[in-house]
XYZ file of N, CA, C and O in Angstrom:
620
model
N 9.213 11.223 -6.313
C 8.085 10.355 -6.600
C 7.103 10.424 -5.434
O 7.480 10.200 -4.295
N 5.881 10.725 -5.756
C 4.835 10.698 -4.740
C 4.354 9.266 -4.580
O 4.182 8.543 -5.562
N 4.146 8.865 -3.328
C 3.611 7.539 -3.028
C 2.328 7.745 -2.237
O 2.345 8.304 -1.142
N 1.223 7.301 -2.822
C -0.071 7.390 -2.166
C -0.512 5.984 -1.798
O -0.516 5.090 -2.658
N -0.849 5.790 -0.546
C -1.394 4.515 -0.098
C -2.866 4.749 0.200
O -3.209 5.527 1.094
N -3.717 4.115 -0.587
C -5.156 4.225 -0.386
C -5.588 2.986 0.376
O -5.404 1.858 -0.090
N -6.137 3.204 1.565
C -6.504 2.102 2.448
C -7.969 2.189 2.843
O -8.443 3.248 3.254
N -8.663 1.066 2.714
C -10.043 1.007 3.173
C -10.018 0.860 4.687
O -9.346 -0.016 5.229
N -10.727 1.739 5.363
C -10.771 1.745 6.825
C -10.341 3.094 7.357
O -9.392 3.686 6.844
N -11.079 3.578 8.324
C -10.792 4.886 8.902
C -10.628 4.758 10.412
O -10.872 3.710 10.991
N -10.198 5.843 11.008
C -10.051 5.934 12.465
C -9.151 4.836 13.025
O -9.542 4.041 13.873
N -7.933 4.817 12.542
C -6.953 3.847 13.022
C -6.517 4.191 14.444
O -6.481 5.366 14.822
N -6.162 3.164 15.213
C -5.655 3.422 16.566
C -4.369 4.248 16.532
O -3.661 4.275 15.514
N -4.069 4.882 17.632
C -2.889 5.746 17.722
C -1.601 4.994 17.386
O -0.684 5.569 16.784
N -1.506 3.715 17.757
C -0.282 2.960 17.491
C -0.045 2.788 15.989
O 1.092 2.706 15.545
N -1.118 2.740 15.199
C -0.973 2.636 13.747
C -0.455 3.956 13.195
O 0.473 3.989 12.378
N -1.062 5.045 13.645
C -0.618 6.374 13.202
C 0.848 6.591 13.576
O 1.628 7.097 12.768
N 1.213 6.190 14.787
C 2.599 6.379 15.243
C 3.566 5.515 14.431
O 4.637 5.980 14.026
N 3.198 4.253 14.194
C 4.064 3.358 13.427
C 4.277 3.842 12.001
O 5.408 3.900 11.514
N 3.195 4.195 11.336
C 3.308 4.705 9.967
C 4.080 6.020 9.951
O 4.940 6.234 9.091
N 3.780 6.869 10.916
C 4.453 8.167 11.000
C 5.957 8.039 11.142
O 6.714 8.852 10.594
N 6.396 7.027 11.869
C 7.834 6.822 12.068
C 8.535 6.576 10.733
O 9.593 7.138 10.461
N 7.948 5.730 9.879
C 8.599 5.426 8.605
C 8.400 6.531 7.582
O 9.288 6.772 6.758
N 7.294 7.230 7.641
C 7.097 8.398 6.772
C 8.167 9.435 7.078
O 8.762 10.034 6.182
N 8.443 9.622 8.371
C 9.448 10.594 8.812
C 10.847 10.195 8.337
O 11.657 11.059 7.998
N 11.131 8.906 8.290
C 12.458 8.440 7.892
C 12.712 8.537 6.389
O 13.869 8.638 5.970
N 11.647 8.439 5.598
C 11.823 8.505 4.146
C 12.211 9.909 3.713
O 11.750 10.884 4.292
N 13.025 10.020 2.675
C 13.354 11.354 2.165
C 12.093 12.053 1.663
O 11.132 11.405 1.247
N 12.119 13.365 1.685
C 10.952 14.160 1.287
C 10.501 13.886 -0.145
O 9.335 14.036 -0.463
N 11.432 13.487 -1.005
C 11.034 13.279 -2.400
C 10.123 12.063 -2.590
O 9.534 11.896 -3.648
N 9.943 11.237 -1.558
C 8.971 10.145 -1.635
C 7.557 10.652 -1.380
O 6.608 10.109 -1.895
N 7.421 11.658 -0.545
C 6.117 12.260 -0.285
C 5.048 11.189 -0.041
O 4.018 11.158 -0.712
N 5.300 10.290 0.916
C 4.388 9.197 1.253
C 3.205 9.725 2.046
O 3.374 10.429 3.043
N 2.005 9.395 1.571
C 0.799 9.804 2.299
C -0.242 8.702 2.232
O -0.274 7.908 1.291
N -1.074 8.655 3.257
C -2.174 7.703 3.330
C -3.481 8.422 3.038
O -3.701 9.532 3.520
N -4.346 7.778 2.267
C -5.695 8.254 2.015
C -6.626 7.160 2.517
O -6.516 6.002 2.081
N -7.500 7.517 3.438
C -8.417 6.531 4.009
C -9.766 6.581 3.309
O -10.307 7.652 3.053
N -10.298 5.399 3.031
C -11.595 5.225 2.391
C -12.514 4.528 3.395
O -12.111 3.523 3.986
N -13.731 5.031 3.593
C -14.640 4.360 4.526
C -14.974 2.934 4.071
O -15.105 2.665 2.876
N -15.110 2.046 5.031
C -15.530 0.676 4.749
C -16.978 0.721 4.276
O -17.800 1.444 4.837
N -17.296 -0.037 3.224
C -18.668 -0.106 2.731
C -19.605 -0.628 3.807
O -19.217 -1.465 4.635
N -20.822 -0.142 3.801
C -21.803 -0.506 4.834
C -22.044 -2.011 4.865
O -22.295 -2.643 3.843
N -21.957 -2.555 6.063
C -22.249 -3.967 6.300
C -23.159 -4.039 7.515
O -22.817 -3.564 8.576
N -24.316 -4.649 7.346
C -25.282 -4.756 8.443
C -25.428 -6.226 8.822
O -24.573 -7.051 8.495
N -26.536 -6.543 9.494
C -26.764 -7.910 9.945
C -26.772 -8.886 8.766
O -26.192 -9.958 8.827
N -27.445 -8.540 7.688
C -27.464 -9.342 6.460
C -26.836 -8.509 5.341
O -27.535 -7.971 4.495
N -25.511 -8.400 5.346
C -24.864 -7.463 4.432
C -24.929 -7.898 2.973
O -24.907 -9.085 2.649
N -25.003 -6.911 2.113
C -24.862 -7.119 0.678
C -23.389 -6.838 0.375
O -22.990 -5.689 0.148
N -22.594 -7.892 0.429
C -21.137 -7.761 0.292
C -20.761 -7.118 -1.042
O -19.878 -6.265 -1.094
N -21.433 -7.511 -2.110
C -21.101 -6.950 -3.416
C -21.344 -5.444 -3.444
O -20.543 -4.697 -3.996
N -22.425 -4.998 -2.834
C -22.716 -3.561 -2.792
C -21.658 -2.840 -1.955
O -21.189 -1.758 -2.331
N -21.265 -3.441 -0.845
C -20.231 -2.829 0.003
C -18.910 -2.734 -0.752
O -18.235 -1.697 -0.721
N -18.531 -3.810 -1.448
C -17.287 -3.791 -2.220
C -17.354 -2.768 -3.349
O -16.361 -2.097 -3.631
N -18.516 -2.625 -3.967
C -18.644 -1.648 -5.048
C -18.541 -0.224 -4.509
O -17.937 0.643 -5.129
N -19.109 0.009 -3.336
C -19.004 1.322 -2.698
C -17.537 1.655 -2.421
O -17.064 2.770 -2.687
N -16.804 0.676 -1.889
C -15.376 0.871 -1.632
C -14.622 1.088 -2.945
O -13.750 1.960 -3.031
N -14.978 0.314 -3.972
C -14.305 0.431 -5.272
C -14.496 1.819 -5.871
O -13.535 2.409 -6.375
N -15.711 2.340 -5.800
C -15.976 3.671 -6.347
C -15.090 4.714 -5.672
O -14.510 5.579 -6.330
N -14.972 4.608 -4.334
C -14.159 5.567 -3.584
C -12.669 5.385 -3.877
O -11.934 6.366 -4.015
N -12.222 4.136 -3.976
C -10.812 3.868 -4.285
C -10.458 4.432 -5.657
O -9.466 5.161 -5.818
N -11.258 4.097 -6.653
C -10.964 4.534 -8.023
C -10.971 6.056 -8.137
O -10.154 6.632 -8.855
N -11.865 6.707 -7.405
C -11.916 8.174 -7.424
C -10.689 8.794 -6.751
O -10.289 9.904 -7.092
N -10.085 8.068 -5.805
C -8.952 8.608 -5.050
C -7.599 8.376 -5.721
O -6.609 8.991 -5.336
N -7.533 7.490 -6.704
C -6.260 7.209 -7.368
C -5.859 8.429 -8.201
O -6.603 8.845 -9.082
N -4.691 8.996 -7.908
C -4.243 10.138 -8.713
C -4.035 9.753 -10.177
O -3.567 8.649 -10.484
N -4.391 10.653 -11.062
C -4.255 10.420 -12.508
C -2.798 10.115 -12.861
O -1.887 10.782 -12.400
N -2.615 9.103 -13.672
C -1.282 8.775 -14.175
C -0.433 7.932 -13.245
O 0.684 7.562 -13.607
N -0.925 7.623 -12.043
C -0.131 6.829 -11.101
C -0.033 5.371 -11.551
O -0.947 4.827 -12.169
N 1.090 4.751 -11.209
C 1.261 3.307 -11.344
C 0.568 2.709 -10.127
O 0.863 3.086 -8.992
N -0.356 1.777 -10.344
C -1.186 1.264 -9.253
C -0.813 -0.175 -8.925
O -0.800 -1.041 -9.807
N -0.538 -0.402 -7.643
C -0.235 -1.734 -7.131
C -1.304 -2.071 -6.096
O -1.471 -1.350 -5.101
N -2.035 -3.157 -6.335
C -3.059 -3.600 -5.390
C -2.482 -4.695 -4.507
O -1.965 -5.702 -5.015
N -2.536 -4.483 -3.201
C -2.168 -5.562 -2.283
C -3.304 -6.573 -2.356
O -4.465 -6.245 -2.095
N -2.965 -7.802 -2.717
C -3.993 -8.801 -2.991
C -3.454 -10.183 -2.654
O -2.317 -10.518 -3.021
N -4.266 -10.976 -1.993
C -3.850 -12.314 -1.601
C -3.454 -13.157 -2.814
O -2.592 -14.030 -2.707
N -4.027 -12.877 -3.970
C -3.703 -13.628 -5.186
C -2.537 -13.014 -5.973
O -2.173 -13.512 -7.026
N -1.946 -11.962 -5.425
C -0.826 -11.318 -6.099
C 0.464 -12.098 -5.937
O 0.515 -13.121 -5.257
N 1.524 -11.583 -6.547
C 2.836 -12.221 -6.444
C 3.498 -11.813 -5.137
O 3.386 -10.672 -4.700
N 4.219 -12.730 -4.555
C 4.981 -12.441 -3.339
C 6.373 -11.981 -3.756
O 7.014 -12.618 -4.593
N 6.801 -10.855 -3.184
C 8.116 -10.308 -3.481
C 8.973 -10.330 -2.226
O 8.491 -10.066 -1.123
N 10.238 -10.582 -2.404
C 11.194 -10.383 -1.317
C 11.401 -8.877 -1.156
O 11.013 -8.088 -2.029
N 12.031 -8.485 -0.077
C 12.328 -7.069 0.121
C 13.254 -6.566 -0.983
O 13.101 -5.446 -1.467
N 14.192 -7.389 -1.399
C 15.095 -6.997 -2.474
C 14.333 -6.817 -3.791
O 14.633 -5.899 -4.567
N 13.363 -7.678 -4.040
C 12.536 -7.515 -5.242
C 11.708 -6.235 -5.157
O 11.556 -5.520 -6.144
N 11.178 -5.946 -3.969
C 10.441 -4.701 -3.779
C 11.351 -3.513 -4.075
O 10.936 -2.550 -4.727
N 12.590 -3.573 -3.607
C 13.539 -2.481 -3.878
C 13.733 -2.322 -5.388
O 13.765 -1.196 -5.894
N 13.838 -3.422 -6.104
C 13.977 -3.354 -7.558
C 12.755 -2.718 -8.209
O 12.882 -1.880 -9.111
N 11.565 -3.106 -7.737
C 10.344 -2.490 -8.257
C 10.306 -0.999 -7.924
O 9.959 -0.180 -8.779
N 10.674 -0.660 -6.706
C 10.668 0.747 -6.291
C 11.598 1.564 -7.187
O 11.244 2.664 -7.630
N 12.748 1.014 -7.489
C 13.691 1.701 -8.373
C 13.094 1.861 -9.780
O 13.185 2.935 -10.372
N 12.465 0.819 -10.280
C 11.829 0.891 -11.610
C 10.699 1.920 -11.628
O 10.570 2.682 -12.589
N 9.887 1.921 -10.579
C 8.782 2.881 -10.517
C 9.324 4.306 -10.516
O 8.792 5.174 -11.192
N 10.371 4.542 -9.729
C 10.969 5.888 -9.676
C 11.529 6.285 -11.036
O 11.365 7.413 -11.479
N 12.209 5.361 -11.698
C 12.832 5.653 -12.987
C 11.795 5.862 -14.091
O 12.087 6.538 -15.073
N 10.602 5.313 -13.920
C 9.557 5.455 -14.947
C 9.010 6.878 -15.011
O 8.398 7.260 -16.007
N 9.209 7.626 -13.935
C 8.695 8.990 -13.893
C 7.262 9.094 -13.410
O 6.738 10.187 -13.255
N 6.621 7.950 -13.171
C 5.255 7.967 -12.654
C 5.261 7.975 -11.138
O 6.198 7.486 -10.510
N 4.209 8.513 -10.567
C 4.022 8.391 -9.135
C 3.414 7.021 -8.857
O 2.936 6.333 -9.767
N 3.432 6.622 -7.604
C 3.006 5.282 -7.199
C 1.786 5.363 -6.301
O 1.717 6.218 -5.417
N 0.844 4.466 -6.523
C -0.338 4.353 -5.673
C -0.472 2.883 -5.278
O -0.529 2.005 -6.148
N -0.494 2.627 -3.977
C -0.644 1.264 -3.462
C -2.003 1.175 -2.772
O -2.364 2.051 -1.982
N -2.730 0.102 -3.059
C -4.077 -0.067 -2.534
C -4.125 -1.153 -1.467
O -3.557 -2.230 -1.646
N -4.815 -0.845 -0.370
C -5.116 -1.823 0.672
C -6.629 -1.943 0.695
O -7.334 -0.992 1.031
N -7.139 -3.106 0.332
C -8.576 -3.302 0.185
C -9.314 -3.442 1.500
O -8.731 -3.408 2.580
N -10.606 -3.643 1.364
C -11.484 -3.803 2.521
C -11.505 -5.247 3.018
O -10.771 -6.111 2.516
N -12.374 -5.528 3.982
C -12.404 -6.855 4.607
C -12.788 -7.984 3.657
O -12.457 -9.144 3.914
N -13.460 -7.668 2.562
C -13.881 -8.703 1.621
C -13.149 -8.613 0.289
O -13.585 -9.183 -0.703
N -12.056 -7.886 0.261
C -11.281 -7.768 -0.967
C -11.794 -6.654 -1.859
O -12.478 -5.738 -1.414
N -11.437 -6.747 -3.134
C -11.741 -5.694 -4.096
C -12.877 -6.093 -5.027
O -13.031 -7.273 -5.366
N -13.579 -5.104 -5.536
C -14.490 -5.309 -6.654
C -13.620 -5.500 -7.899
O -12.487 -5.013 -7.960
N -14.111 -6.210 -8.905
C -13.320 -6.454 -10.114
C -12.792 -5.177 -10.776
O -11.700 -5.198 -11.352
N -13.517 -4.074 -10.682
C -13.078 -2.831 -11.325
C -11.759 -2.312 -10.739
O -10.957 -1.712 -11.448
N -11.525 -2.556 -9.458
C -10.273 -2.121 -8.834
C -9.118 -2.973 -9.340
O -8.057 -2.450 -9.699
N -9.315 -4.282 -9.378
C -8.251 -5.161 -9.870
C -7.952 -4.884 -11.338
O -6.805 -4.986 -11.773
N -8.985 -4.510 -12.106
C -8.774 -4.170 -13.514
C -7.925 -2.908 -13.656
O -7.160 -2.770 -14.616
N -8.031 -1.983 -12.704
C -7.254 -0.729 -12.756
C -5.808 -0.931 -12.325
O -4.913 -0.187 -12.721
N -5.555 -1.944 -11.505
C -4.205 -2.166 -10.975
C -3.248 -2.582 -12.079
O -3.576 -3.402 -12.932
N -2.044 -2.003 -12.042
C -0.990 -2.398 -12.969
C -0.271 -3.656 -12.486
O 0.264 -4.410 -13.286
N -0.243 -3.831 -11.160
C 0.387 -5.001 -10.555
C -0.413 -5.407 -9.328
O -1.081 -4.576 -8.698
N -0.291 -6.697 -8.986
C -0.901 -7.218 -7.761
C 0.203 -7.854 -6.928
O 0.976 -8.663 -7.428
N 0.260 -7.450 -5.672
C 1.330 -7.878 -4.772
C 0.707 -8.491 -3.527
O -0.166 -7.888 -2.910
N 1.190 -9.660 -3.154
C 0.794 -10.281 -1.893
C 1.954 -10.109 -0.926
O 3.062 -10.577 -1.183
N 1.704 -9.437 0.179
C 2.775 -9.186 1.146
C 3.179 -10.439 1.907
O 4.281 -10.509 2.434
N 2.257 -11.413 1.989
C 2.551 -12.597 2.782
C 1.493 -13.658 2.529
O 0.370 -13.338 2.131
N 1.845 -14.899 2.812
C 0.833 -15.955 2.805
C -0.030 -15.860 4.064
O -1.100 -16.445 4.129
N 0.451 -15.129 5.052
C -0.308 -14.938 6.288
C -1.442 -13.953 6.062
O -1.349 -13.055 5.221
N -2.495 -14.095 6.831
C -3.554 -13.092 6.845
C -3.195 -12.093 7.938
O -3.063 -12.462 9.103
N -2.995 -10.839 7.537
C -2.590 -9.800 8.483
C -3.749 -8.834 8.706
O -4.486 -8.525 7.770
N -3.883 -8.320 9.928
C -4.910 -7.300 10.150
C -4.560 -6.033 9.370
O -3.392 -5.643 9.283
N -5.582 -5.415 8.792
C -5.342 -4.260 7.922
C -4.581 -3.122 8.605
O -3.733 -2.508 7.958
N -4.827 -2.821 9.885
C -4.011 -1.773 10.505
C -2.512 -2.123 10.519
O -1.669 -1.270 10.275
N -2.213 -3.386 10.770
C -0.814 -3.804 10.795
C -0.200 -3.757 9.392
O 0.979 -3.414 9.233
N -0.998 -4.062 8.372
C -0.506 -4.001 6.991
C 0.010 -2.602 6.679
O 1.036 -2.442 6.011
N -0.666 -1.586 7.182
C -0.226 -0.207 6.915
C 1.188 0.026 7.426
O 2.018 0.608 6.736
N 1.448 -0.439 8.638
C 2.777 -0.231 9.229
C 3.822 -1.066 8.500
O 4.904 -0.571 8.169
N 3.512 -2.324 8.245
C 4.463 -3.195 7.547
C 4.768 -2.628 6.157
O 5.926 -2.608 5.723
N 3.770 -2.145 5.473
C 3.975 -1.560 4.144
C 4.885 -0.337 4.219
O 5.843 -0.222 3.446
N 4.611 0.563 5.142
C 5.449 1.756 5.289
C 6.891 1.361 5.621
O 7.841 1.919 5.057
N 7.054 0.366 6.500
C 8.398 -0.079 6.872
C 9.108 -0.706 5.683
O 10.289 -0.457 5.447
N 8.396 -1.512 4.903
C 9.027 -2.172 3.760
C 9.423 -1.171 2.674
O 10.450 -1.342 2.023
N 8.627 -0.144 2.484
C 9.015 0.908 1.542
C 10.285 1.609 2.020
O 11.189 1.892 1.223
N 10.351 1.869 3.328
C 11.566 2.478 3.873
C 12.758 1.527 3.709
O 13.839 1.929 3.267
N 12.551 0.261 4.025
C 13.635 -0.719 3.918
C 14.105 -0.837 2.469
O 15.310 -0.900 2.195
N 13.177 -0.861 1.523
C 13.549 -0.929 0.108
C 14.381 0.292 -0.276
O 15.373 0.173 -1.009
N 13.979 1.452 0.231
C 14.757 2.676 -0.025
C 16.180 2.532 0.519
O 17.145 2.911 -0.156
N 16.315 1.970 1.715
C 17.654 1.836 2.303
C 18.518 0.867 1.501
O 19.732 1.052 1.402
N 17.909 -0.162 0.934
C 18.661 -1.091 0.085
C 19.206 -0.345 -1.131
O 20.374 -0.497 -1.494
N 18.356 0.463 -1.747
C 18.758 1.196 -2.949
C 19.868 2.210 -2.677
O 20.617 2.574 -3.584
N 19.977 2.650 -1.423
C 20.972 3.661 -1.078
C 22.075 3.116 -0.165
O 22.790 3.879 0.480
N 22.202 1.792 -0.127
C 23.266 1.125 0.662
C 23.305 1.610 2.104
O 24.380 1.761 2.679
N 22.168 1.841 2.676
C 22.073 2.255 4.079
C 22.122 0.995 4.952
O 21.556 -0.035 4.588
N 22.771 1.045 6.100
C 22.917 -0.165 6.926
C 21.630 -0.649 7.594
O 21.614 -1.743 8.163
N 20.531 0.091 7.524
C 19.284 -0.329 8.172
C 18.879 -1.739 7.758
O 18.399 -2.524 8.568
N 19.064 -2.087 6.496
C 18.593 -3.383 5.997
C 19.367 -4.557 6.557
O 18.878 -5.668 6.583
N 20.557 -4.338 7.007
C 21.409 -5.457 7.441
C 21.046 -5.994 8.786
O 20.656 -5.608 9.710
């Protein structure tokens, strides 16, 4: 199963690349986890937030691989435990579809992105910085994998 994480924001600090890289390296090759970065929509002194969100939405929608199951990380989404995530990961793998997870921009998603999502997931009630979300997401995918394979990492 290919896992594509589409994230709004480019030029992440080295610690983000290193953190994500660590969990990508730990996952088996059949997960084929990769990040696709989308530029943040232009925001100036008096930004047109809707235009910026639409710019991000156009790029996100264009980057979603055809046929993928799409999960949007969204504050209004459902909160899952790690065990629930493992159950979803198992279901996604068994469905035969590849997985695409979306990390939105600073002002959230345009409605067209949420309409494309098959599921909406809130990682936490906390507000997390987007670079950190990338690492936490990669780690949680790895942890969910270890649960499914009875690996001691989760304990």
